[in-house]
Amino acid sequence: MSKPTVGDFIVERLHEWGIRRIYGYPGDGINGVFGALNRANGKIQFIQARHEEMAAFMASAHAKFTGELGVCIATSGPGAAHLLTGLYDARLDHQPVLAIAGQQARASLGGHYQQEVDLPAMFKDVAGAFVQSAAVPGQVRHIVDRAIRTALGEHTVTAMVLPNDLQELPYEPPGRKHGTVHSGVGYRKPKTLPYDDDLRRAAEVLNAGKKVAILVGAGALHATDEVIAVADKLGAGAAKALLGKAALPDDLPWVTGSIGLLGTEPSYKMMMECDTLLMIGSGFPYSEFLPEEGQARGVQIDIKADMLSLRYPMEVNLVGDSAETLRALLPLLHGKEEHSWREKIEKWTADWWKKLDARARAKAENGVNPQRTISELSPRIPANAIVTSDSGSVANWYARDLKVQRGMMCSLSGGLASMGAAVPYAIAAKFAYPQRPVIALVGDGAMQMNNMAELITVAKYWKEWSNPCWICMVLNNSDLNQVTWEQRVMEGDPKFEASQEIPSIPYHRFAELIGLRGIYVDDAERLGAAWDEALASDRPVVIEVKADPEIPPLPPHITLAQAKAFASTLMAGDPEQGNMLRDTARQVLSAVLPGHKDKE
């Protein structure tokens, strides 16, 4: 029997660390590891994406949905470079991901060889916590161990670069001599709690507050019960950053929904009127949607010290796991005797859901109202569903209109806000939880950019899934809609058709061509039936909705300056001026026009 190669050792070591799935694409720079994967007889499942960027998105999503290390693999040069966008998605959302990249032979490096790229330098920013190129077999063990432990311990991206000739060499462990490193397998997340006196200081601030607002992010996804208990004790309302959408169910009357540009009106009102802010596991970036400095006293909980007091000047900063910290904080909190603040929040929220429903049912002039797609999904979606969203206007409807139930999982590209993440996210979610329904919400821009090809990945693998329910809804409006509206409202420019218009492609027919089910909807009254059909399908489904691009995906609170900027687009002659006047004036601009009164 031949001696195990370096590639064999790497695969075995990954298995010892608990890795059971790798996403990627092959190439000659990484053939030694792929040969070892083949010889391992299924110990680690390899999922072949259509593109390395999509594989990295899948690894990021695997980390988000499972809490485990996500792993992606690519060849040298172009393959490794293709990983970068998905890796930045993981890094900006603090997800543990390991990138394994091939490289040209060691003797060729520095010789301007074909497909030679300085990969450690290229990865240095995205994987700066640990990136290393292996040179000898005895070095590989500690590179694997340190890359994985660093990614898990620091919630970040790491990378290892493997020259192709090294992968084929017989594996030799490090010798017992000076200049060698002897590492081992194993990492368990520590229990992280603030000091007792810091918890008491935080409780003093929160107990003194009469109008407490809570903001939760991805760091609170595992702390639902603890957040509810603290909110009830404080009589607080709670808003959700996008990555924390599934942290609290939307059937709680004091949960105001998303915050920010894609957020809700009650979240905005709550932040503008609160006197105390408790931020839990969130790096929400837009300060204009948080209380004005000096308005509110602040307490923040985060596992990463570098995220504390970054968005709002906090009075007490607590480094700790959110669930553990909230459990320790709860006995120190006093129940509020005055309930008018929460009652006001609940009224705002109830009125907002009614407003959203009315907006969703408003007739569109040029296709289906895109808000209606989500309002029809919400009452039908299974409680164990996993929902992914792409960036763009579809993220607005996901953020505002989707009612999350307890037990659901949701995510999107948060910090990077990259287009193209929804379908690879949904594929990774299905591999992690093959028994659960998975739904991807995508715009036509992202679909054409890269998500359409990944439907082929779905077609390749779906028969392996125990439950075939996998749905991709595409909003086909022939427009890069979010940017179009940003140009109109933020810049005061009319729609630039050369940059914004995209071809109308029959996405449902493409799905049928590759063996999936396709459903086409151009009538809003058929949306409910379309969702019912898709959820009951015996195979994955693409629902293509002919959506009206002139329904504005605008912030919950439009400033007068933004309204004036928008008005200037009309004077500049926007090509869709007629429909905009009808749809936008009715839905949004009435909130800032003279004579409008905000009814609480």
Coordinates of C-alpha atoms in Angstrom, one line a residue:
M1 CA 0.0 0.0 0.0
S2 CA 1.4 3.4 -1.0
K3 CA 2.1 6.0 1.6
P4 CA -0.6 8.7 2.1
T5 CA 0.0 11.9 0.3
V6 CA -0.1 15.4 1.6
G7 CA -3.5 15.6 0.0
D8 CA -4.7 12.5 1.8
F9 CA -3.5 13.9 5.1
I10 CA -5.3 17.2 4.5
V11 CA -8.6 15.5 3.8
E12 CA -8.2 13.2 6.8
R13 CA -7.3 16.2 9.0
L14 CA -10.3 18.2 7.9
H15 CA -12.5 15.1 8.7
E16 CA -11.0 15.0 12.2
W17 CA -12.0 18.6 12.7
G18 CA -15.6 17.7 11.8
I19 CA -15.7 18.9 8.2
R20 CA -18.3 16.9 6.3
R21 CA -18.9 19.1 3.3
I22 CA -16.8 21.3 1.0
Y23 CA -18.0 23.6 -1.8
G24 CA -15.9 24.4 -4.8
Y25 CA -14.7 23.8 -8.3
P26 CA -11.8 21.7 -9.5
G27 CA -8.7 22.5 -11.5
D28 CA -5.1 21.3 -12.0
G29 CA -3.7 23.5 -9.2
I30 CA -5.7 21.5 -6.6
N31 CA -5.9 18.1 -8.2
G32 CA -3.9 16.4 -5.4
V33 CA -6.6 17.3 -2.8
F34 CA -9.4 16.3 -5.2
G35 CA -7.7 12.9 -5.8
A36 CA -7.6 12.5 -2.0
L37 CA -11.3 13.4 -1.7
N38 CA -12.0 10.7 -4.2
R39 CA -9.9 8.2 -2.3
A40 CA -11.7 9.1 1.0
N41 CA -14.8 7.3 -0.2
G42 CA -17.3 9.9 0.9
K43 CA -15.9 10.9 4.3
I44 CA -16.3 14.5 3.1
Q45 CA -19.0 15.4 0.5
F46 CA -17.8 17.6 -2.3
I47 CA -20.5 20.0 -3.8
Q48 CA -19.6 21.2 -7.3
A49 CA -20.8 24.8 -7.8
R50 CA -21.0 26.4 -11.2
H51 CA -18.5 29.1 -10.2
E52 CA -16.0 29.6 -7.4
E53 CA -17.7 32.8 -6.1
M54 CA -20.9 30.8 -5.6
A55 CA -18.9 28.1 -3.7
A56 CA -17.6 30.7 -1.3
F57 CA -21.1 32.1 -0.8
M58 CA -22.2 28.6 -0.1
A59 CA -19.5 28.2 2.5
S60 CA -20.5 31.5 4.1
A61 CA -24.1 30.4 4.2
H62 CA -23.2 27.0 5.7
A63 CA -21.5 28.9 8.5
K64 CA -24.4 31.2 9.0
F65 CA -27.1 28.5 9.1
T66 CA -25.2 25.8 11.1
G67 CA -22.7 27.7 13.2
E68 CA -20.0 25.3 11.8
L69 CA -16.9 26.1 9.8
G70 CA -17.7 26.7 6.1
V71 CA -15.1 25.4 3.7
C72 CA -14.6 26.2 0.0
I73 CA -11.9 25.0 -2.4
A74 CA -10.6 26.3 -5.7
T75 CA -7.6 25.9 -8.1
S76 CA -4.8 28.4 -8.4
G77 CA -4.9 31.8 -10.2
P78 CA -8.3 32.5 -11.6
G79 CA -10.1 29.9 -9.4
A80 CA -8.7 31.3 -6.2
A81 CA -9.4 34.9 -7.3
H82 CA -13.0 34.0 -8.0
L83 CA -13.5 33.1 -4.4
L84 CA -13.0 36.6 -3.1
T85 CA -16.5 38.1 -3.2
G86 CA -18.0 35.1 -1.3
L87 CA -15.2 35.3 1.2
Y88 CA -15.6 39.0 1.8
D89 CA -19.3 38.2 2.5
A90 CA -18.3 35.8 5.2
R91 CA -15.7 38.2 6.6
L92 CA -18.0 41.2 6.8
D93 CA -20.7 39.1 8.5
H94 CA -18.2 37.6 11.0
Q95 CA -18.6 34.0 9.7
P96 CA -15.9 31.2 10.2
V97 CA -14.9 30.1 6.7
L98 CA -11.8 28.4 5.4
A99 CA -10.6 28.8 1.8
I100 CA -8.4 26.1 0.4
A101 CA -6.6 27.2 -2.8
G102 CA -4.2 25.4 -5.1
Q103 CA -1.0 27.0 -6.4
Q104 CA 1.6 26.4 -9.2
A105 CA 4.6 24.2 -8.4
R106 CA 7.0 25.5 -5.9
A107 CA 9.9 25.6 -8.3
S108 CA 7.9 27.9 -10.7
L109 CA 6.9 30.5 -8.2
G110 CA 8.3 33.9 -8.9
G111 CA 8.9 33.0 -12.5
H112 CA 5.8 34.7 -14.1
Y113 CA 4.4 31.2 -14.6
Q114 CA 1.0 30.5 -16.1
Q115 CA -1.8 31.1 -13.6
E116 CA 0.7 32.2 -11.0
V117 CA -0.8 34.7 -8.7
D118 CA 0.7 35.8 -5.3
L119 CA -2.2 34.2 -3.4
P120 CA -1.0 35.0 0.2
A121 CA -0.9 38.7 -0.8
M122 CA -4.2 38.5 -2.6
F123 CA -5.9 36.8 0.4
K124 CA -4.2 39.1 2.9
D125 CA -7.1 41.4 3.5
V126 CA -10.0 39.0 3.4
A127 CA -8.2 36.3 5.4
G128 CA -5.8 38.5 7.3
A129 CA -6.3 36.6 10.6
F130 CA -4.5 33.7 9.0
V131 CA -3.3 33.0 5.5
Q132 CA -0.3 30.8 4.8
S133 CA 1.3 28.9 1.9
A134 CA 2.7 25.5 2.6
A135 CA 6.2 24.7 1.4
V136 CA 7.0 21.2 2.9
P137 CA 4.9 18.3 4.1
G138 CA 5.8 18.7 7.7
Q139 CA 4.3 22.2 7.7
V140 CA 0.8 21.2 6.5
R141 CA -0.5 19.8 9.9
H142 CA -0.2 23.1 11.8
I143 CA -1.4 25.1 8.8
V144 CA -4.7 23.1 8.7
D145 CA -5.1 23.2 12.5
R146 CA -4.3 26.9 12.9
A147 CA -6.4 28.0 10.0
I148 CA -9.5 26.2 11.4
R149 CA -9.0 27.2 15.0
T150 CA -8.4 30.8 14.0
A151 CA -11.5 30.9 11.8
L152 CA -13.7 29.4 14.5
G153 CA -12.2 31.3 17.4
E154 CA -12.2 34.7 15.7
H155 CA -15.4 34.3 13.6
T156 CA -13.5 35.2 10.5
V157 CA -12.1 33.9 7.2
T158 CA -8.8 32.1 6.9
A159 CA -6.9 30.6 3.9
M160 CA -4.4 28.0 3.1
V161 CA -2.4 27.8 -0.2
L162 CA -1.1 24.5 -1.5
P163 CA 1.4 24.2 -4.3
N164 CA 0.2 21.4 -6.7
D165 CA 3.5 19.4 -6.5
L166 CA 3.4 19.5 -2.7
Q167 CA -0.1 17.9 -2.6
E168 CA 1.3 14.8 -4.3
L169 CA 4.3 14.2 -2.1
P170 CA 4.2 11.5 0.6
Y171 CA 3.1 13.0 3.9
E172 CA 5.7 13.3 6.6
P173 CA 4.8 14.6 10.1
P174 CA 7.0 17.3 11.6
G175 CA 10.2 16.0 13.0
R176 CA 11.1 16.3 16.7
K177 CA 13.8 19.0 16.2
H178 CA 14.3 22.7 16.5
G179 CA 12.3 24.7 14.0
T180 CA 9.2 22.4 13.8
V181 CA 5.7 23.0 15.0
H182 CA 3.5 20.3 16.6
S183 CA -0.2 21.1 16.6
G184 CA -3.4 19.3 17.5
V185 CA -7.1 19.1 16.7
G186 CA -9.9 20.7 18.8
Y187 CA -11.8 23.8 19.6
R188 CA -14.8 24.5 21.8
K189 CA -16.4 27.9 22.0
P190 CA -15.8 29.4 25.4
K191 CA -18.4 30.7 27.8
T192 CA -18.0 34.4 27.6
L193 CA -19.6 36.6 30.3
P194 CA -19.0 40.2 31.5
Y195 CA -17.9 41.0 35.0
D196 CA -20.6 41.2 37.6
D197 CA -20.0 44.9 38.3
D198 CA -20.4 45.7 34.6
L199 CA -23.7 43.7 34.5
R200 CA -24.9 45.8 37.5
R201 CA -24.0 49.0 35.7
A202 CA -25.9 47.9 32.7
A203 CA -28.9 47.0 34.8
E204 CA -28.9 50.5 36.4
V205 CA -29.0 52.1 33.0
L206 CA -31.8 49.9 31.8
N207 CA -33.8 50.1 35.0
A208 CA -33.7 53.9 34.8
G209 CA -35.1 54.0 31.3
K210 CA -38.8 54.8 30.8
K211 CA -38.7 54.3 27.0
V212 CA -36.4 51.3 26.3
A213 CA -35.7 50.3 22.7
I214 CA -33.9 47.1 21.8
L215 CA -32.0 46.4 18.6
V216 CA -31.0 42.8 17.8
G217 CA -28.7 41.5 15.1
A218 CA -27.2 38.2 14.0
G219 CA -25.5 37.8 17.4
A220 CA -29.0 37.4 19.0
L221 CA -30.2 34.6 16.7
H222 CA -29.5 31.9 19.4
A223 CA -31.0 34.1 22.2
T224 CA -34.6 34.4 21.3
D225 CA -36.0 33.4 24.6
E226 CA -33.6 35.6 26.5
V227 CA -34.4 38.7 24.4
I228 CA -38.1 38.1 24.9
A229 CA -37.7 37.8 28.7
V230 CA -35.6 41.0 28.9
A231 CA -37.9 42.9 26.7
D232 CA -41.0 41.9 28.7
K233 CA -39.3 42.9 32.0
L234 CA -38.3 46.3 30.6
G235 CA -41.5 47.0 28.7
A236 CA -39.4 47.5 25.6
G237 CA -40.0 47.3 21.9
A238 CA -37.5 45.5 19.7
A239 CA -36.3 46.3 16.1
K240 CA -34.3 43.9 14.0
A241 CA -31.2 44.5 11.9
L242 CA -31.4 42.5 8.6
L243 CA -29.1 39.7 9.8
G244 CA -31.2 39.4 13.0
K245 CA -34.5 39.1 11.2
A246 CA -35.1 35.6 12.5
A247 CA -34.0 36.5 16.1
L248 CA -37.6 37.4 17.1
P249 CA -40.9 36.2 15.6
D250 CA -43.1 38.9 14.0
D251 CA -46.3 37.8 15.8
L252 CA -45.1 39.5 19.0
P253 CA -46.9 42.8 19.0
W254 CA -43.9 44.8 20.3
V255 CA -41.5 43.6 17.6
T256 CA -41.3 46.5 15.2
G257 CA -39.6 44.7 12.4
S258 CA -36.5 45.7 10.4
I259 CA -34.6 49.0 10.9
G260 CA -32.9 51.3 8.5
L261 CA -33.2 52.0 4.8
L262 CA -35.1 48.7 4.3
G263 CA -36.8 49.1 7.7
T264 CA -40.2 49.9 9.0
E265 CA -42.0 53.0 10.3
P266 CA -42.5 51.8 13.9
S267 CA -38.8 50.9 14.1
Y268 CA -37.9 54.4 13.1
K269 CA -40.4 56.1 15.5
M270 CA -39.2 53.9 18.4
M271 CA -35.6 54.9 17.9
M272 CA -36.5 58.6 17.5
E273 CA -38.4 58.6 20.8
C274 CA -36.6 56.2 23.1
D275 CA -34.6 57.3 26.1
T276 CA -32.6 54.1 26.4
L277 CA -31.1 51.8 23.8
L278 CA -30.0 48.1 24.3
M279 CA -28.1 46.8 21.3
I280 CA -27.6 43.0 21.2
G281 CA -25.2 41.4 18.7
S282 CA -25.6 43.9 15.9
G283 CA -23.3 46.0 13.8
F284 CA -26.2 47.9 12.1
P285 CA -24.3 50.7 10.3
Y286 CA -26.7 53.6 9.7
S287 CA -26.5 56.0 12.6
E288 CA -29.3 58.2 11.2
F289 CA -31.8 55.5 12.1
L290 CA -30.5 55.3 15.7
P291 CA -31.3 57.8 18.5
E292 CA -29.5 61.1 18.2
E293 CA -26.4 61.3 20.3
G294 CA -27.3 62.4 23.8
Q295 CA -30.9 61.4 23.4
A296 CA -30.6 57.9 24.8
R297 CA -28.4 56.1 27.3
G298 CA -26.9 53.0 25.8
V299 CA -26.0 49.4 26.7
Q300 CA -24.4 47.1 24.1
I301 CA -23.7 43.4 24.2
D302 CA -21.4 41.8 21.6
I303 CA -19.0 38.9 21.5
K304 CA -16.4 41.0 19.6
A305 CA -14.9 43.9 21.4
D306 CA -14.2 45.8 18.2
M307 CA -17.9 46.1 17.5
L308 CA -18.7 47.8 20.8
S309 CA -19.7 51.5 20.9
L310 CA -19.0 51.7 17.2
R311 CA -22.5 52.8 16.0
Y312 CA -23.7 54.7 19.0
P313 CA -21.7 56.0 22.1
M314 CA -22.7 53.5 24.7
E315 CA -22.6 54.1 28.4
V316 CA -22.0 50.4 29.2
N317 CA -20.2 47.9 26.9
L318 CA -20.5 44.2 27.6
V319 CA -18.3 41.7 25.9
G320 CA -20.1 38.4 26.0
D321 CA -22.2 35.8 24.4
S322 CA -25.7 37.4 24.0
A323 CA -27.7 34.5 25.5
E324 CA -25.3 34.0 28.4
T325 CA -25.1 37.7 29.1
L326 CA -28.9 38.3 29.0
R327 CA -29.5 35.4 31.3
A328 CA -27.0 36.9 33.8
L329 CA -28.6 40.4 33.4
L330 CA -32.2 39.4 33.7
P331 CA -32.3 38.9 37.6
L332 CA -30.9 42.4 38.0
L333 CA -33.7 44.1 36.0
H334 CA -36.8 45.6 37.5
G335 CA -40.2 45.1 35.9
K336 CA -41.7 48.3 34.6
E337 CA -44.9 49.4 36.2
E338 CA -45.7 51.9 33.5
H339 CA -46.8 50.3 30.2
S340 CA -47.7 53.3 28.0
W341 CA -44.4 53.1 26.1
R342 CA -44.9 49.5 25.0
E343 CA -48.6 50.2 24.3
K344 CA -47.6 53.0 21.9
I345 CA -45.1 50.7 20.2
E346 CA -47.7 48.0 19.8
K347 CA -50.1 50.5 18.2
W348 CA -47.5 51.8 15.8
T349 CA -46.7 48.2 14.8
A350 CA -50.3 47.1 14.3
D351 CA -51.0 50.2 12.2
W352 CA -47.9 49.5 10.2
W353 CA -48.9 45.9 9.3
K354 CA -52.2 47.3 8.1
K355 CA -50.5 49.9 6.1
L356 CA -48.2 47.3 4.5
D357 CA -51.1 45.1 3.7
A358 CA -52.9 48.0 2.0
R359 CA -49.7 48.9 0.0
A360 CA -49.3 45.2 -1.1
R361 CA -52.8 45.1 -2.3
A362 CA -52.6 48.4 -4.2
K363 CA -53.0 47.8 -7.9
A364 CA -49.8 48.2 -9.9
E365 CA -50.0 49.9 -13.3
N366 CA -47.2 48.0 -15.1
G367 CA -47.1 44.4 -13.8
V368 CA -47.5 42.8 -10.4
N369 CA -47.0 44.8 -7.2
P370 CA -43.8 43.2 -5.8
Q371 CA -44.9 43.7 -2.2
R372 CA -47.8 41.4 -2.9
T373 CA -45.4 38.5 -3.6
I374 CA -44.2 38.4 0.0
S375 CA -47.6 39.3 1.6
E376 CA -49.0 36.2 -0.1
L377 CA -46.1 34.1 1.0
S378 CA -46.2 35.0 4.7
P379 CA -49.4 33.2 5.7
R380 CA -48.4 30.1 3.7
I381 CA -44.8 29.7 4.7
P382 CA -44.0 26.7 6.8
A383 CA -42.7 27.4 10.3
N384 CA -39.5 25.5 9.7
A385 CA -38.7 27.2 6.4
I386 CA -35.3 28.8 5.5
V387 CA -35.5 32.0 3.5
T388 CA -32.7 33.7 1.7
S389 CA -32.8 37.1 0.0
D390 CA -30.7 38.8 -2.6
S391 CA -29.7 42.4 -2.5
G392 CA -31.6 45.0 -4.4
S393 CA -35.3 46.0 -4.3
V394 CA -36.3 42.4 -3.4
A395 CA -34.5 42.9 0.0
N396 CA -36.9 45.7 0.8
W397 CA -39.9 43.4 0.5
Y398 CA -38.1 40.6 2.4
A399 CA -37.1 43.0 5.1
R400 CA -40.5 44.7 5.6
D401 CA -43.2 42.3 4.4
L402 CA -42.0 38.8 5.4
K403 CA -43.5 37.8 8.7
V404 CA -41.0 35.5 10.5
Q405 CA -42.3 32.7 12.6
R406 CA -40.4 31.1 15.5
G407 CA -38.3 28.3 14.1
M408 CA -37.6 29.9 10.8
M409 CA -34.1 30.8 9.6
C410 CA -33.4 33.7 7.3
S411 CA -30.3 35.4 5.9
L412 CA -28.7 37.5 3.1
S413 CA -25.4 39.2 2.4
G414 CA -25.4 41.7 5.2
G415 CA -22.2 43.7 5.6
L416 CA -21.1 43.3 2.0
A417 CA -24.7 43.5 0.6
S418 CA -23.5 41.7 -2.5
M419 CA -25.8 40.7 -5.4
G420 CA -25.8 37.1 -6.2
A421 CA -26.0 35.5 -2.7
A422 CA -29.6 34.3 -2.5
V423 CA -29.4 31.1 -4.7
P424 CA -26.1 29.8 -3.4
Y425 CA -27.2 30.6 0.2
A426 CA -30.4 28.6 -0.5
I427 CA -28.4 25.7 -2.0
A428 CA -26.1 25.5 1.1
A429 CA -29.2 25.7 3.4
K430 CA -30.7 22.8 1.6
F431 CA -27.6 20.7 1.9
A432 CA -27.3 21.5 5.7
Y433 CA -31.1 20.9 6.3
P434 CA -32.4 18.7 3.4
Q435 CA -35.7 18.1 5.2
R436 CA -36.6 21.8 5.5
P437 CA -38.3 23.9 2.9
V438 CA -36.0 26.5 1.4
I439 CA -37.0 29.7 -0.4
A440 CA -34.8 32.1 -2.3
L441 CA -36.0 35.6 -3.1
V442 CA -34.1 37.1 -6.1
G443 CA -34.3 40.1 -8.4
D444 CA -33.7 39.7 -12.2
G445 CA -30.4 41.6 -12.0
A446 CA -28.8 39.0 -9.6
M447 CA -30.4 36.2 -11.5
Q448 CA -28.7 37.3 -14.7
M449 CA -25.4 38.1 -13.0
N450 CA -24.8 34.6 -11.6
N451 CA -27.8 33.0 -9.9
M452 CA -29.3 31.5 -13.0
A453 CA -26.3 29.2 -13.6
E454 CA -26.6 27.9 -10.0
L455 CA -30.1 26.6 -10.9
I456 CA -28.0 24.0 -12.8
T457 CA -26.5 23.0 -9.4
V458 CA -30.0 22.6 -8.0
A459 CA -30.9 20.4 -11.0
K460 CA -27.8 18.3 -10.4
Y461 CA -28.4 17.6 -6.7
W462 CA -32.0 17.9 -5.8
K463 CA -32.9 14.3 -6.1
E464 CA -30.5 13.7 -3.1
W465 CA -32.6 15.9 -0.8
S466 CA -35.1 14.1 1.4
N467 CA -37.6 17.0 0.9
P468 CA -37.6 18.4 -2.6
C469 CA -39.2 21.7 -1.6
W470 CA -36.8 24.3 -2.9
I471 CA -38.2 27.5 -4.4
C472 CA -36.6 30.5 -6.2
M473 CA -38.9 33.5 -6.8
V474 CA -37.6 35.9 -9.4
L475 CA -38.9 39.5 -9.7
N476 CA -38.7 40.2 -13.4
N477 CA -39.0 44.0 -13.8
S478 CA -36.3 44.4 -16.5
D479 CA -34.6 47.0 -14.2
L480 CA -31.8 47.2 -11.7
N481 CA -34.5 48.6 -9.5
Q482 CA -32.8 49.5 -6.2
V483 CA -30.1 51.6 -7.9
T484 CA -32.8 53.2 -10.2
W485 CA -34.6 54.4 -7.1
E486 CA -31.4 55.4 -5.3
Q487 CA -30.5 57.6 -8.3
R488 CA -33.9 59.2 -8.3
V489 CA -34.3 59.8 -4.5
M490 CA -30.8 60.2 -3.2
E491 CA -29.2 61.9 -6.2
G492 CA -32.1 63.6 -7.8
D493 CA -31.2 62.1 -11.2
P494 CA -33.7 60.5 -13.6
K495 CA -33.4 56.9 -14.5
F496 CA -30.3 56.2 -16.7
E497 CA -31.8 53.6 -19.1
A498 CA -28.4 52.6 -20.5
S499 CA -27.2 51.4 -17.1
Q500 CA -30.5 50.3 -15.5
E501 CA -32.5 48.4 -18.1
I502 CA -31.8 44.7 -18.5
P503 CA -33.2 42.1 -20.8
S504 CA -36.4 40.2 -19.9
I505 CA -35.5 36.5 -19.8
P506 CA -38.0 33.7 -19.4
Y507 CA -36.6 32.3 -16.1
H508 CA -39.5 29.9 -15.6
R509 CA -38.8 28.4 -19.0
F510 CA -35.1 28.0 -18.2
A511 CA -36.1 26.1 -15.1
E512 CA -38.3 23.8 -17.1
L513 CA -35.5 23.3 -19.7
I514 CA -33.2 21.8 -17.0
G515 CA -35.8 19.6 -15.4
L516 CA -37.2 21.9 -12.6
R517 CA -40.7 23.3 -12.5
G518 CA -41.5 26.8 -13.8
I519 CA -44.4 29.0 -12.8
Y520 CA -45.1 32.3 -14.5
V521 CA -47.3 35.0 -12.8
D522 CA -48.3 38.3 -14.4
D523 CA -51.6 38.7 -12.4
A524 CA -51.4 39.5 -8.7
E525 CA -54.5 37.5 -8.0
R526 CA -52.7 34.3 -9.0
L527 CA -49.8 34.8 -6.6
G528 CA -51.4 32.8 -3.7
A529 CA -52.1 29.8 -6.0
A530 CA -48.6 30.0 -7.3
W531 CA -47.1 29.8 -3.8
D532 CA -49.4 26.9 -3.0
E533 CA -48.4 25.0 -6.1
A534 CA -44.7 25.6 -5.5
L535 CA -44.8 24.6 -1.8
A536 CA -46.6 21.3 -2.8
S537 CA -44.3 20.5 -5.8
D538 CA -42.4 17.2 -6.2
R539 CA -39.4 19.1 -7.4
P540 CA -37.7 22.5 -7.1
V541 CA -39.6 25.4 -8.6
V542 CA -38.8 28.8 -10.1
I543 CA -41.6 31.3 -9.8
E544 CA -41.2 34.1 -12.2
V545 CA -43.2 37.2 -11.3
K546 CA -43.6 40.0 -13.9
A547 CA -43.1 42.8 -11.4
D548 CA -43.9 46.5 -11.7
P549 CA -40.6 48.5 -11.4
E550 CA -42.3 51.7 -10.4
I551 CA -43.3 50.6 -6.9
P552 CA -40.8 52.5 -4.8
P553 CA -38.6 50.5 -2.4
L554 CA -37.8 53.6 -0.3
P555 CA -36.9 54.2 3.3
P556 CA -39.8 54.2 5.9
H557 CA -39.1 57.8 6.6
I558 CA -38.4 60.1 3.6
T559 CA -36.8 63.4 4.4
L560 CA -38.0 66.6 2.8
A561 CA -34.5 66.9 1.1
Q562 CA -35.0 63.5 -0.4
A563 CA -38.5 64.4 -1.6
K564 CA -37.1 67.5 -3.2
A565 CA -34.4 65.4 -4.9
F566 CA -37.0 63.1 -6.2
A567 CA -39.1 65.9 -7.5
S568 CA -36.1 67.2 -9.4
T569 CA -36.0 63.9 -11.3
L570 CA -39.5 64.6 -12.6
M571 CA -38.4 68.0 -13.8
A572 CA -35.4 66.4 -15.4
G573 CA -37.7 64.1 -17.3
D574 CA -37.5 60.6 -16.0
P575 CA -38.6 58.1 -18.7
E576 CA -41.2 56.5 -16.3
Q577 CA -42.5 59.8 -15.0
G578 CA -46.2 59.0 -15.4
N579 CA -46.3 55.8 -13.4
M580 CA -44.0 57.3 -10.8
L581 CA -46.3 60.2 -10.1
R582 CA -49.2 57.8 -9.5
D583 CA -47.5 55.1 -7.5
T584 CA -45.0 57.1 -5.5
A585 CA -47.2 60.0 -4.5
R586 CA -49.8 57.6 -3.3
Q587 CA -47.5 55.4 -1.2
V588 CA -44.6 57.5 0.0
L589 CA -44.4 61.2 -0.7
S590 CA -47.6 62.0 1.2
A591 CA -45.6 61.4 4.4
V592 CA -43.6 64.6 3.8
L593 CA -45.8 66.9 1.7
P594 CA -47.2 70.0 3.4
G595 CA -50.4 69.5 5.3
H596 CA -49.6 65.8 6.1
K597 CA -50.1 64.8 9.7
D598 CA -48.6 61.7 11.2
K599 CA -51.3 59.9 13.0
E600 CA -50.2 57.9 16.0

